[in-house]
N, CA, C and O of each residue as an XYZ file, in Angstrom:
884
protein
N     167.484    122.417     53.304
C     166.914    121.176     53.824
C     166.038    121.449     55.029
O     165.006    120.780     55.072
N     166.227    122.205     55.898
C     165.566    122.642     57.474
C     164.521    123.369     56.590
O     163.321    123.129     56.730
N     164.893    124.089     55.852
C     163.542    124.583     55.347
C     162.723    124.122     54.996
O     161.632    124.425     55.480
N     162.824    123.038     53.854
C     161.647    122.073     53.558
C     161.299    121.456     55.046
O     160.229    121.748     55.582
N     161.869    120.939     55.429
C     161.683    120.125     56.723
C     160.235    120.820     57.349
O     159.139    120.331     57.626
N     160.857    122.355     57.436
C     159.462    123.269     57.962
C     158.020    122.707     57.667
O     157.075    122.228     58.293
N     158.410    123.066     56.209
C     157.331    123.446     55.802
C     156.572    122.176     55.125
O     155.342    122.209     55.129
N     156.951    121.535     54.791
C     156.181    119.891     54.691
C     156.957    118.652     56.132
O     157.872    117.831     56.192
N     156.283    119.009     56.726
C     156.935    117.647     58.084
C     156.805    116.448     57.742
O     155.828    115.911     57.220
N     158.352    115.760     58.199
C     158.271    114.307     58.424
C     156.976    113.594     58.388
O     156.113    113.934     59.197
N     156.649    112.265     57.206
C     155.784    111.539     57.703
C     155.962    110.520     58.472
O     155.293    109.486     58.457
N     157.287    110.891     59.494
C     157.316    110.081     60.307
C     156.663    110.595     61.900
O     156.448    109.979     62.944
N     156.505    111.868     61.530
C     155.877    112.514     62.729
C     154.462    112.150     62.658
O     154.097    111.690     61.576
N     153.292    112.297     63.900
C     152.673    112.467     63.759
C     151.471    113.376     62.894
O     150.478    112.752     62.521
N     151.558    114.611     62.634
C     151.185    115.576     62.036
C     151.779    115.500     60.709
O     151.391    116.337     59.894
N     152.732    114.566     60.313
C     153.329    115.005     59.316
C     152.849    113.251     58.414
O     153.029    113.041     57.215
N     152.241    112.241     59.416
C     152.089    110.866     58.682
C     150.223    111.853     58.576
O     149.538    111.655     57.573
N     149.929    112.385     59.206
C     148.228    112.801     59.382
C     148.046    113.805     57.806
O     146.976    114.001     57.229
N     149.169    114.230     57.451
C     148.812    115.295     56.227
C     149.227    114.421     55.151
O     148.667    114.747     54.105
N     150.020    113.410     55.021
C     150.366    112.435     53.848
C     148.964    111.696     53.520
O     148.506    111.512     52.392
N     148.383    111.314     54.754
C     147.190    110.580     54.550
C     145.811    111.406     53.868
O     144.935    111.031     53.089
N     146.044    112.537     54.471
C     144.771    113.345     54.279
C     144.568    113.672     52.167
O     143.625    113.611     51.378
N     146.305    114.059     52.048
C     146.446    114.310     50.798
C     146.490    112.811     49.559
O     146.082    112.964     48.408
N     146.868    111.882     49.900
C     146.813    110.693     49.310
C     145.488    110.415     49.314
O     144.984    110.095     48.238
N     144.448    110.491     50.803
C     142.910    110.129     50.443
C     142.325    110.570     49.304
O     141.834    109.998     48.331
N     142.561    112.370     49.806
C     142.073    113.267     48.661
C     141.817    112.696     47.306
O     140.822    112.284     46.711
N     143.369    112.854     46.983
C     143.419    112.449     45.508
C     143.238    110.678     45.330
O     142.746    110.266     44.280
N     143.489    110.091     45.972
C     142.572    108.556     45.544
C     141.317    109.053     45.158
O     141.073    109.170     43.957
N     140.431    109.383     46.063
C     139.031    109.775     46.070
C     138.445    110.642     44.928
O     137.539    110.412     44.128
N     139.059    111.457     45.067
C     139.045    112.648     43.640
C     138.701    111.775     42.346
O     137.592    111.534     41.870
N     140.397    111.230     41.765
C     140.298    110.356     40.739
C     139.522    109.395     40.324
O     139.290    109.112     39.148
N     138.973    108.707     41.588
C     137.780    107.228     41.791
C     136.650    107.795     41.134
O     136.158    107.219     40.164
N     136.098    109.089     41.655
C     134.819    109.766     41.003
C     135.119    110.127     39.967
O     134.575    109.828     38.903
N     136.237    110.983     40.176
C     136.165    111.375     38.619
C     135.987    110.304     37.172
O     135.229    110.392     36.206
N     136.879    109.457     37.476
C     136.699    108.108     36.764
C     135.427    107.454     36.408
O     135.043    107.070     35.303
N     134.639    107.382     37.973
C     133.668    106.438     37.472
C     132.280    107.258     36.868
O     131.302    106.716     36.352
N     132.448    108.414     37.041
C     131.630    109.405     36.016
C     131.727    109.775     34.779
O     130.883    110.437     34.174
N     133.117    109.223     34.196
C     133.295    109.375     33.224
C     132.943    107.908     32.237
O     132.895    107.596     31.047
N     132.795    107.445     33.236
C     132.886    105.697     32.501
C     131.599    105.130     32.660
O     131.434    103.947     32.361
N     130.274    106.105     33.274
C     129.308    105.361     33.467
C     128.121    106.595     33.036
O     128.290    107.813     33.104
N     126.916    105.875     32.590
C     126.159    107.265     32.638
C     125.233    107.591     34.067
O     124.035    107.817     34.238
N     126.157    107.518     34.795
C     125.376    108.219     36.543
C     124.358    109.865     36.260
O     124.731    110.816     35.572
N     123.488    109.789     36.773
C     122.973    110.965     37.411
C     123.074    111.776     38.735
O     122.175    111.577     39.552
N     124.047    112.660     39.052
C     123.926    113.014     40.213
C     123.301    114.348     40.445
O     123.751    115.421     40.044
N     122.175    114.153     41.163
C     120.801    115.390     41.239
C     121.190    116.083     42.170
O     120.785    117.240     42.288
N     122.055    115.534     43.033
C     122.585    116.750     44.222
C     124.233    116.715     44.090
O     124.927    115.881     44.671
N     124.707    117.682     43.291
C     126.458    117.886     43.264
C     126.936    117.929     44.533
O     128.133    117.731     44.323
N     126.825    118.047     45.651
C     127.332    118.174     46.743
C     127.212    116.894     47.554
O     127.715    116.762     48.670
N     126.349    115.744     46.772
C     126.319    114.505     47.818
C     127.359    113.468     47.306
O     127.373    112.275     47.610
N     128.404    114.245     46.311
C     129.665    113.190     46.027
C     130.419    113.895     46.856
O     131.529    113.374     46.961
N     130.257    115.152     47.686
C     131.475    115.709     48.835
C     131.299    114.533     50.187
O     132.193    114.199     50.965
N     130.430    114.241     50.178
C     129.705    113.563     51.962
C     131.310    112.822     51.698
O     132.304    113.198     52.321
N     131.328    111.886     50.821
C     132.418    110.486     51.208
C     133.894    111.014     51.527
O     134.723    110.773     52.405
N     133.826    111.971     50.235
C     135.144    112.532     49.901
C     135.353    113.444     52.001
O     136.017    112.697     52.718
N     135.000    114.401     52.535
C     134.695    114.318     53.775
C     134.349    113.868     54.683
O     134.625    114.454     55.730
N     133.550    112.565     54.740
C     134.084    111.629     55.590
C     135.313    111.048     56.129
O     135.677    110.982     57.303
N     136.104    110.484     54.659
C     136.322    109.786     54.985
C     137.948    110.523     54.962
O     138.816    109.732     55.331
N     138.316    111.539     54.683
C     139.278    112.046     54.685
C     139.589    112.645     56.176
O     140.610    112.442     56.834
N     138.648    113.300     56.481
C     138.521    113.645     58.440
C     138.891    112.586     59.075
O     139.848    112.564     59.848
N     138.209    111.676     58.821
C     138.528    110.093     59.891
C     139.657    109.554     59.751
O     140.188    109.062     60.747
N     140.208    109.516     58.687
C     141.898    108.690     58.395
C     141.998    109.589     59.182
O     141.993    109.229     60.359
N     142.120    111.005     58.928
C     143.430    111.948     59.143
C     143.735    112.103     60.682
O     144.825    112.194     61.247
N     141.869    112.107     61.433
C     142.323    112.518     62.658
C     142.280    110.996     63.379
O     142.147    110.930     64.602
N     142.393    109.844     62.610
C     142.965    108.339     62.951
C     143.891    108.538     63.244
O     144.140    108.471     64.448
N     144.939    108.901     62.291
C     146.409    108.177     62.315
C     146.941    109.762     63.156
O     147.893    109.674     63.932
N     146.610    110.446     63.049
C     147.545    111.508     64.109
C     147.120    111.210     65.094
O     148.037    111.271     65.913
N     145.950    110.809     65.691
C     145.767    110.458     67.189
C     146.179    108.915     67.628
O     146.357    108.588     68.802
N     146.313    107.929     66.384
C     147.012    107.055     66.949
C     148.181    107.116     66.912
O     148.797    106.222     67.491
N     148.914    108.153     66.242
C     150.300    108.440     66.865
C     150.868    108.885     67.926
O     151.882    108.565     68.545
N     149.624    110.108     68.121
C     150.078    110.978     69.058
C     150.243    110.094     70.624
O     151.148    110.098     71.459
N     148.920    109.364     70.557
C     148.781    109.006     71.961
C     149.404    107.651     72.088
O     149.144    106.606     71.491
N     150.222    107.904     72.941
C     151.123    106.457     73.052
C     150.685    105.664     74.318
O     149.777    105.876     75.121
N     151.719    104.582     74.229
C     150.990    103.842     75.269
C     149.617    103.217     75.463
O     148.605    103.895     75.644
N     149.635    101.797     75.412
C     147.984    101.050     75.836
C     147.961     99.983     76.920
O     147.918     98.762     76.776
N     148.000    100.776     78.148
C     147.721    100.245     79.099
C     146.780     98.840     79.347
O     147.171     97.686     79.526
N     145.189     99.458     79.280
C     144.082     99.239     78.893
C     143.470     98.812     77.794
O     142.298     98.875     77.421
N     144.704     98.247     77.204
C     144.664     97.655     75.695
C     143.104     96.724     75.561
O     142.296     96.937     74.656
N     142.930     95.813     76.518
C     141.833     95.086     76.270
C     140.011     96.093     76.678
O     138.827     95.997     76.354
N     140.520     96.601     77.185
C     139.253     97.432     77.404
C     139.181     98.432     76.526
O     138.130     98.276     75.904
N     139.760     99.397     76.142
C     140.121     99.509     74.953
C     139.297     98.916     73.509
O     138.754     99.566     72.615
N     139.448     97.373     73.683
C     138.792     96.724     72.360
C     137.724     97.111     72.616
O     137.007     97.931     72.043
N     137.476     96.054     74.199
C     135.949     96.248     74.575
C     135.190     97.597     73.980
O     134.354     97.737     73.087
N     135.901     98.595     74.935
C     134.642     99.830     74.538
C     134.350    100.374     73.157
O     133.298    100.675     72.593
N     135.747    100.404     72.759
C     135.436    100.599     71.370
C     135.095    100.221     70.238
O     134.854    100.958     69.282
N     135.039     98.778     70.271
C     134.733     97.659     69.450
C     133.203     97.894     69.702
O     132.379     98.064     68.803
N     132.947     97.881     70.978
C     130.811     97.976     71.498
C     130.210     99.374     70.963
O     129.015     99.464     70.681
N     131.251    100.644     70.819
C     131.041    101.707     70.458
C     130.338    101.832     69.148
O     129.235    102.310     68.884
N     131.911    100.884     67.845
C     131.657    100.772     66.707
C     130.065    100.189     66.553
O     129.164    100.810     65.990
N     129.937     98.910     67.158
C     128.958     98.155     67.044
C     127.756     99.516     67.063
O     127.427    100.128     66.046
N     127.372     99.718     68.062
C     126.150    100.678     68.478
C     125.832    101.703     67.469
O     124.663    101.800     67.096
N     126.873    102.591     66.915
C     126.651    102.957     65.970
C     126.550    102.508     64.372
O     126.263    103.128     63.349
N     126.836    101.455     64.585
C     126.720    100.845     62.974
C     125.042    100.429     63.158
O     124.184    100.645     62.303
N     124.782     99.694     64.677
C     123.361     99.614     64.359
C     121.859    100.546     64.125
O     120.763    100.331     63.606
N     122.693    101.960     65.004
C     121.555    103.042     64.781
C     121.686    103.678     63.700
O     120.733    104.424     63.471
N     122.560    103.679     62.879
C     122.713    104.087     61.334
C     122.552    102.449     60.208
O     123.188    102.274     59.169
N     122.094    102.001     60.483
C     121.497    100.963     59.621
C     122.199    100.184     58.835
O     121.732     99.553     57.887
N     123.445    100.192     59.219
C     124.980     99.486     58.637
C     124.534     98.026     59.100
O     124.446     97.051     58.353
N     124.299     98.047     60.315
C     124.227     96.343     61.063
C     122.259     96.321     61.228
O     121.628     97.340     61.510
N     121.788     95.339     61.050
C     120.489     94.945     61.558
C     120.237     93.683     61.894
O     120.816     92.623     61.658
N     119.156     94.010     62.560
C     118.091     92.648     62.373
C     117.828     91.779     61.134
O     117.376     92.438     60.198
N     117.989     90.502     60.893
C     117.651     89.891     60.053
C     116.527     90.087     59.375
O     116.071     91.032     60.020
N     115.539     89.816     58.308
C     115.012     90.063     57.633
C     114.163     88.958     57.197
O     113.014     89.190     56.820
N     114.642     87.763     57.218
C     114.498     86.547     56.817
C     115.946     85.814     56.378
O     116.356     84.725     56.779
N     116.638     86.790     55.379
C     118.147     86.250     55.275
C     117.810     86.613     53.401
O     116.778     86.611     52.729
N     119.294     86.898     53.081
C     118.841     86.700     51.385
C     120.766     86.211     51.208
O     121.573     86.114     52.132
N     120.998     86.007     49.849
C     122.277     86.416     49.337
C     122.891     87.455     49.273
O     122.195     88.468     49.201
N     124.457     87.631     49.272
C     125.171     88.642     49.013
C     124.623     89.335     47.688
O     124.272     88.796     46.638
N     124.646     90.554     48.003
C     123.973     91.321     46.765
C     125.606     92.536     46.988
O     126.199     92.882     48.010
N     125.836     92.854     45.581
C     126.349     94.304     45.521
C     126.230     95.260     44.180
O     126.451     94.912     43.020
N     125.769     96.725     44.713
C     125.154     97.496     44.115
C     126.257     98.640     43.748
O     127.026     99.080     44.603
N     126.258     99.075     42.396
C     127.728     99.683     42.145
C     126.625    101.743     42.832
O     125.438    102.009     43.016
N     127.706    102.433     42.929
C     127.465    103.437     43.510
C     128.857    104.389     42.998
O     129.771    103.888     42.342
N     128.831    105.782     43.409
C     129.895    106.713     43.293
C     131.119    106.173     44.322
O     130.964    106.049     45.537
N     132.170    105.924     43.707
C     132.731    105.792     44.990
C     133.035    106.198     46.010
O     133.824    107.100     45.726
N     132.877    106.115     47.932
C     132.934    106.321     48.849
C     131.262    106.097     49.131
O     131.025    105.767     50.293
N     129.887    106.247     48.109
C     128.940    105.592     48.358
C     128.991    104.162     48.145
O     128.564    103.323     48.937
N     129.434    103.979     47.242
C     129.536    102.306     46.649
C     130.550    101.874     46.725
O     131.226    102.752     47.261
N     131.389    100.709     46.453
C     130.023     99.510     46.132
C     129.217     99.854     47.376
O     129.762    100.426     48.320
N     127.905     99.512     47.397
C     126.806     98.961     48.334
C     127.000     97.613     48.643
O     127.002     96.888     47.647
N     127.156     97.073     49.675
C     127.205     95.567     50.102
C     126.113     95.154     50.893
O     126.152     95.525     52.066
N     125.126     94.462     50.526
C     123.973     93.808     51.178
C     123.995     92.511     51.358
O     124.286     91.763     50.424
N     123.651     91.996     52.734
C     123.876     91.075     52.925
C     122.926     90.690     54.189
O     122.706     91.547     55.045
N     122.300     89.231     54.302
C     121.673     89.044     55.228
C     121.658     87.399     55.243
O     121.367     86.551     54.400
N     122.078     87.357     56.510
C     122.714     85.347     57.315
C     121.490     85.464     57.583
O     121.073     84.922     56.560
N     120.497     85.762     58.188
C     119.094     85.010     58.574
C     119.910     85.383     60.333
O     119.220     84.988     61.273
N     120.393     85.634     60.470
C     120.862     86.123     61.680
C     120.941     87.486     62.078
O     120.343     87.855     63.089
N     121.471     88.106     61.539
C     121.921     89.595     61.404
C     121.951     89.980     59.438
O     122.155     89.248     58.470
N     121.617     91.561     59.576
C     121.614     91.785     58.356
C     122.266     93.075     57.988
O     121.842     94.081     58.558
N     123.550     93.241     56.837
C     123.951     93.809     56.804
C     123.922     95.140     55.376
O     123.730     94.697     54.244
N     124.069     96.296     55.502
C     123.944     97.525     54.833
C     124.718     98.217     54.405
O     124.322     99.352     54.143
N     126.443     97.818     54.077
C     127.674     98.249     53.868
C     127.451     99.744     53.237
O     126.413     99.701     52.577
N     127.892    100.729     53.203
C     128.023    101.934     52.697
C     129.656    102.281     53.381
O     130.097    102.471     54.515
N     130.065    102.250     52.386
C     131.508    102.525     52.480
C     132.581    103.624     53.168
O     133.698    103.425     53.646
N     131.719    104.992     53.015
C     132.257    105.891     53.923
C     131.766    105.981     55.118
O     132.298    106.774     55.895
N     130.705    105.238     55.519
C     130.402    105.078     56.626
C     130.995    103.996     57.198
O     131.143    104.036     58.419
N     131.274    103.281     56.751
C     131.568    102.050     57.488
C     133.583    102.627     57.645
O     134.283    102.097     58.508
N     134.116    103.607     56.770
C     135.147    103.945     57.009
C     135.278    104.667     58.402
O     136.142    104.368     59.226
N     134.340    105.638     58.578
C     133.998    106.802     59.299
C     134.261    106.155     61.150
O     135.066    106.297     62.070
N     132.713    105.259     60.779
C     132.866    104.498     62.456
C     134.008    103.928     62.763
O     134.673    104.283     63.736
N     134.388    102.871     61.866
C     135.701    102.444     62.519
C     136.769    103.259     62.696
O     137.329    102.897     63.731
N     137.543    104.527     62.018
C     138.107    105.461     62.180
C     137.614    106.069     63.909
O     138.435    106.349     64.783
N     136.235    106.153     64.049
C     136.226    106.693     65.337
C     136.316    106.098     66.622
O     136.767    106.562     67.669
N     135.648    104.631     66.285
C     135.781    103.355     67.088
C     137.162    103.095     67.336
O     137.311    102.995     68.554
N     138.243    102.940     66.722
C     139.635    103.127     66.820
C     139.942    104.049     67.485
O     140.322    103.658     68.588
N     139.985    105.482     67.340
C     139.963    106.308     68.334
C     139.581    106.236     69.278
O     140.216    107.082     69.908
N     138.578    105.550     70.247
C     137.685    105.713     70.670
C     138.899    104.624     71.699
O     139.411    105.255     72.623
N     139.277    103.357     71.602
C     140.091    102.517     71.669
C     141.390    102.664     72.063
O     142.117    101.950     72.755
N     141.582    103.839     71.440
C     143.209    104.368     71.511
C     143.314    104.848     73.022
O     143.943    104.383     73.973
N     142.360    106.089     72.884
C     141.833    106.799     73.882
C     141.792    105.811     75.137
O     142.658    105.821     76.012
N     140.671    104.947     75.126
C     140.760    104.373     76.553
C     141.757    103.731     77.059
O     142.031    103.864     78.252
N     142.675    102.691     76.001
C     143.173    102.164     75.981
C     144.860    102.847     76.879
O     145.488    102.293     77.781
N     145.087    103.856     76.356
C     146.250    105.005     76.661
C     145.822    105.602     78.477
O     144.801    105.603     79.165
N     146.986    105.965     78.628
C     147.366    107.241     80.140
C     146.369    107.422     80.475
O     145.465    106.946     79.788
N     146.061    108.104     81.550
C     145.265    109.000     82.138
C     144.284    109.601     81.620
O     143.221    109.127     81.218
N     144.758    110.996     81.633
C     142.793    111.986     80.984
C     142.679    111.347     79.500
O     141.726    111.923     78.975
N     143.184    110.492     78.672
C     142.915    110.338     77.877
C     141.219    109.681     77.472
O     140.526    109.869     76.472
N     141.006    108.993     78.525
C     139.405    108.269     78.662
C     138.888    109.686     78.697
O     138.096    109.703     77.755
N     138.885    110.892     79.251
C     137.618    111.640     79.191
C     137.736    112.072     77.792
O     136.697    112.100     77.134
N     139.049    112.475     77.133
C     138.512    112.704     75.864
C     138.216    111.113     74.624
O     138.255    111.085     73.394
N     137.973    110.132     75.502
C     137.252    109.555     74.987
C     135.689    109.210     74.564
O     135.094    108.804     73.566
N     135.301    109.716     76.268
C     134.114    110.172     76.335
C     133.158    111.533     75.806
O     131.950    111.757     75.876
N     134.069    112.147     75.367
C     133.909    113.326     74.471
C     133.356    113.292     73.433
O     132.466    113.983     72.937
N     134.404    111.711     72.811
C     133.843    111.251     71.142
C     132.167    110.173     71.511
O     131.324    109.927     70.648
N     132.125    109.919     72.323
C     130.970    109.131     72.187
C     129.930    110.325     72.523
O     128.953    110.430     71.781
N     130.074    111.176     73.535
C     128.795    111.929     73.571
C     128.521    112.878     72.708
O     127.396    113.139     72.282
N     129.682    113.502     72.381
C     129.462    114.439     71.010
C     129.173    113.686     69.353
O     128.686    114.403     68.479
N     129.509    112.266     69.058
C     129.004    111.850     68.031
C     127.800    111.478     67.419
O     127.391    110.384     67.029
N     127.021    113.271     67.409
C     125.271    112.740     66.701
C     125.720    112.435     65.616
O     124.904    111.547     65.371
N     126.727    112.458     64.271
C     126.586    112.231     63.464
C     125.602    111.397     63.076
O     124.720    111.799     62.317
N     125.630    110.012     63.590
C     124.550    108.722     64.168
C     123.171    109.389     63.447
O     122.677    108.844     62.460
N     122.582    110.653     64.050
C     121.147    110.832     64.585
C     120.879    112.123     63.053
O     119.793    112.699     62.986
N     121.870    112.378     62.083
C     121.264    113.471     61.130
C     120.703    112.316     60.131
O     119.512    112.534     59.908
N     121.129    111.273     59.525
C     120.453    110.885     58.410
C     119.198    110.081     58.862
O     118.518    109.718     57.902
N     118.668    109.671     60.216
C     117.612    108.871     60.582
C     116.582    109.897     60.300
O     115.518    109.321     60.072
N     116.438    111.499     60.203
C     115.490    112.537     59.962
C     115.141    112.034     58.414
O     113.981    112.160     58.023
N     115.876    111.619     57.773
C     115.027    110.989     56.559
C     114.158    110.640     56.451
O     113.240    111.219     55.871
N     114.100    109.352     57.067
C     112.797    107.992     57.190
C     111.557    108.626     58.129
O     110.362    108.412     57.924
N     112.209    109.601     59.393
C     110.844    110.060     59.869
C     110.119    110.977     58.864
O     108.948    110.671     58.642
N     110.576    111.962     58.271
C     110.390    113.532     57.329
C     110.165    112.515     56.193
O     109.228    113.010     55.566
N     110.453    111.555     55.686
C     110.284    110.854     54.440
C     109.333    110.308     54.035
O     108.997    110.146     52.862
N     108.525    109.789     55.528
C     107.736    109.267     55.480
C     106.496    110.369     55.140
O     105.392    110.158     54.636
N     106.954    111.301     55.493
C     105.255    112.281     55.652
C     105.556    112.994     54.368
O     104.506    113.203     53.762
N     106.453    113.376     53.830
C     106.454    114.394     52.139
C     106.593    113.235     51.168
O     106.836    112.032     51.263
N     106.342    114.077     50.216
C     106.738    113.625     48.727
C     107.957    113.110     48.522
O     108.571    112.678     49.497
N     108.567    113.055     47.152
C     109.496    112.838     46.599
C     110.616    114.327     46.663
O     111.847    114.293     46.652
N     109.864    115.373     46.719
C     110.899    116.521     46.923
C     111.547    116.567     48.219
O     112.705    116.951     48.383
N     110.639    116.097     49.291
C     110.284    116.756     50.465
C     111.672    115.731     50.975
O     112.598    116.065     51.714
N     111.456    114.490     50.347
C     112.667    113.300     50.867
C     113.887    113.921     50.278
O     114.847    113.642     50.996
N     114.086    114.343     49.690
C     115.417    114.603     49.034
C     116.018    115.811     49.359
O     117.208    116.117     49.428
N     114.864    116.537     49.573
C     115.500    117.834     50.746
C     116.332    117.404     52.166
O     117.536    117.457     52.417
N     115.307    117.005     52.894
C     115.435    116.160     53.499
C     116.797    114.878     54.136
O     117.386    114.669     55.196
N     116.782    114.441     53.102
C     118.017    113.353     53.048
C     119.385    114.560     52.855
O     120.436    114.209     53.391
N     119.392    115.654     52.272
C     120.239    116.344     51.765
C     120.800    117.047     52.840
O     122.028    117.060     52.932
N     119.981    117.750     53.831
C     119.906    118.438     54.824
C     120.470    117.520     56.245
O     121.104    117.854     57.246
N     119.781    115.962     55.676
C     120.471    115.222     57.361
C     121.613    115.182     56.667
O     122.422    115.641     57.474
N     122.222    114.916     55.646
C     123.676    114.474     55.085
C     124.654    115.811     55.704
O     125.789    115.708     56.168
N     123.806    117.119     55.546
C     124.704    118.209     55.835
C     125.506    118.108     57.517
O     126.614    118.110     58.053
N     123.454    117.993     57.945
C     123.990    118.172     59.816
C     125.266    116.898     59.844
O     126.449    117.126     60.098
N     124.857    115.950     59.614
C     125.755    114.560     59.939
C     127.242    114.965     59.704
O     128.210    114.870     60.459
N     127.140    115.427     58.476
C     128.620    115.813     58.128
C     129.400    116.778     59.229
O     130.375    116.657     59.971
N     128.436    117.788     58.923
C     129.014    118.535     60.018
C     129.603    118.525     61.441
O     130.420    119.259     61.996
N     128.823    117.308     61.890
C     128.730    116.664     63.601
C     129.926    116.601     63.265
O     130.793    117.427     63.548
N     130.129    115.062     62.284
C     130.796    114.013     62.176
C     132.709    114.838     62.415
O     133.686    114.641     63.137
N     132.351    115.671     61.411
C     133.900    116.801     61.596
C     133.982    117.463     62.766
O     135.120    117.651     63.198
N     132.934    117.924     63.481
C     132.809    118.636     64.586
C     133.592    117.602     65.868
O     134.594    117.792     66.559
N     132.498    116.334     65.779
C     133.736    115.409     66.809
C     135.343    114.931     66.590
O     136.283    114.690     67.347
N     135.189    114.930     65.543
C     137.299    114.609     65.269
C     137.638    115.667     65.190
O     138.856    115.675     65.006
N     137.044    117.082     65.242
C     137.686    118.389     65.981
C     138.431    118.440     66.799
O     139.606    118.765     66.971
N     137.105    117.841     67.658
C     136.964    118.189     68.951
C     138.062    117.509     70.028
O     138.747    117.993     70.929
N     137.892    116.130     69.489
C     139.049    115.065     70.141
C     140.451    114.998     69.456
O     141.306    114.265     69.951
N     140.735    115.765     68.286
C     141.790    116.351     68.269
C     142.503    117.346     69.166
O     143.631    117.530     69.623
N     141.390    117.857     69.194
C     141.702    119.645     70.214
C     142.308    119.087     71.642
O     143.445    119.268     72.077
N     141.210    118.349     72.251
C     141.411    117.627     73.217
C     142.814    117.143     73.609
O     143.590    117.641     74.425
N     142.955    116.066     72.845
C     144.338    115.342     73.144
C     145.648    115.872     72.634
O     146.750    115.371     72.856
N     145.357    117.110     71.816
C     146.762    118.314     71.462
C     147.151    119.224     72.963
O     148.236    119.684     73.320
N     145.977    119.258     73.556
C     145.681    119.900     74.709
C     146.430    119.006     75.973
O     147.169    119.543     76.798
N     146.046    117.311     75.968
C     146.591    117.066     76.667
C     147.834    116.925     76.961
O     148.413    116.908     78.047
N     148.291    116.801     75.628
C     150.243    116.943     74.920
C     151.299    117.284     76.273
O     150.776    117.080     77.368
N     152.278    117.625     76.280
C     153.320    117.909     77.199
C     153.438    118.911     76.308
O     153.078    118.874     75.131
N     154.202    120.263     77.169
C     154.683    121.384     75.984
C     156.017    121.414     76.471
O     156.232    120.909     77.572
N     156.931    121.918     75.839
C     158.294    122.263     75.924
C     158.658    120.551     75.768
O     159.827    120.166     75.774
């Protein structure tokens, strides 16, 4: 029994609710594609742009729920919302999730691979919205963090500030629309392929990082 114990931990622990999640995403995610490729005639021209979601969105649960375990206590509970709620916001608008109105249309939704799709479009004549699903998983996963962080003890705000200055993820897929604009049809798809990489990469690089961080800040013994 101590042995298993070892070697698969409590998901009542932190680390041990963070690997239940990671492995349950997985395979939700796995099966969803696999499924809806089998059931539809999709084209996918770049095999590696059904990994983006499946890595998104598996990083963000995972280093969600272990850091909202780990870090206890919310002092700063309402500031907390504040910053991180304004956080989420900011980045949903420089990645094109939230906009400016348009004029306004109806709810539209566009089927996609899942963790790209559904697509949810939507525009009140007020604000206009761009749903993409692993993104919209991603920010709030970090915005939550982001929340936890301020919200909690002491040094915990600087490694809050960690996740906002280290998160270009934001800034790899906007190289599209500039680079998109000036090439072809190859040149965009390189392009789009290449910001998907950096982004990804950031995107894991900051829930690294603010993992590392707040393992660091831990008590030992």
């Amino acid at each position: 029994m101590s042995h298993s114990t070892a070697v698969w931990p409590s998901v009542r622990s932190p680390i041990g609710a963070a690997v239940a999640t990671a492995v349950v995403a997985t395979v939700v995610l796995l099966t969803a594609i696999a499924t809806y490729l089998r059931l539809t005639d999709a084209v996918i021209t770049t095999g590696r742009s059904l990994s983006y979601p499946v890595i998104w969105i598996v990083t963000s649960l995972t280093a969600a729920v272990w850091i909202g375990l780990t870090v206890r206590g919310r002092p700063r509970r309402w500031r907390g919302v504040a910053i991180g709620g304004g956080y989420t916001l900011v980045i949903a608008w420089l990645t094109g999730l939230l906009g400016a109105t348009t004029g306004g249309f109806p709810l539209r939704v566009h089927a996609a691979p899942p963790g790209w799709g559904p697509i949810i479009l939507y525009d009140s004549g007020l604000v206009r919205l761009s749903i993409v699903p692993f993104k919209l998983i991603a920010y709030l996963a970090l915005g939550y963090v982001i929340y936890a962080l301020v919200a909690a003890h002491r040094g915990s705000i600087r490694a809050a500030a960690l996740g906002v200055v280290s998160c270009v993820s934001c800034t790899g897929p906007l190289l599209v629309a500039i680079v998109g604009a000036i090439g072809g049809t190859q040149a965009t798809t390189a392009v789009a392929t290449a910001g998907y990489d950096i982004a990804t990469a950031a995107l894991v690089a900051t829930f690294g990082l603010l993992v590392a961080v707040v393992a660091r800040q831990q008590p030992t013994g």
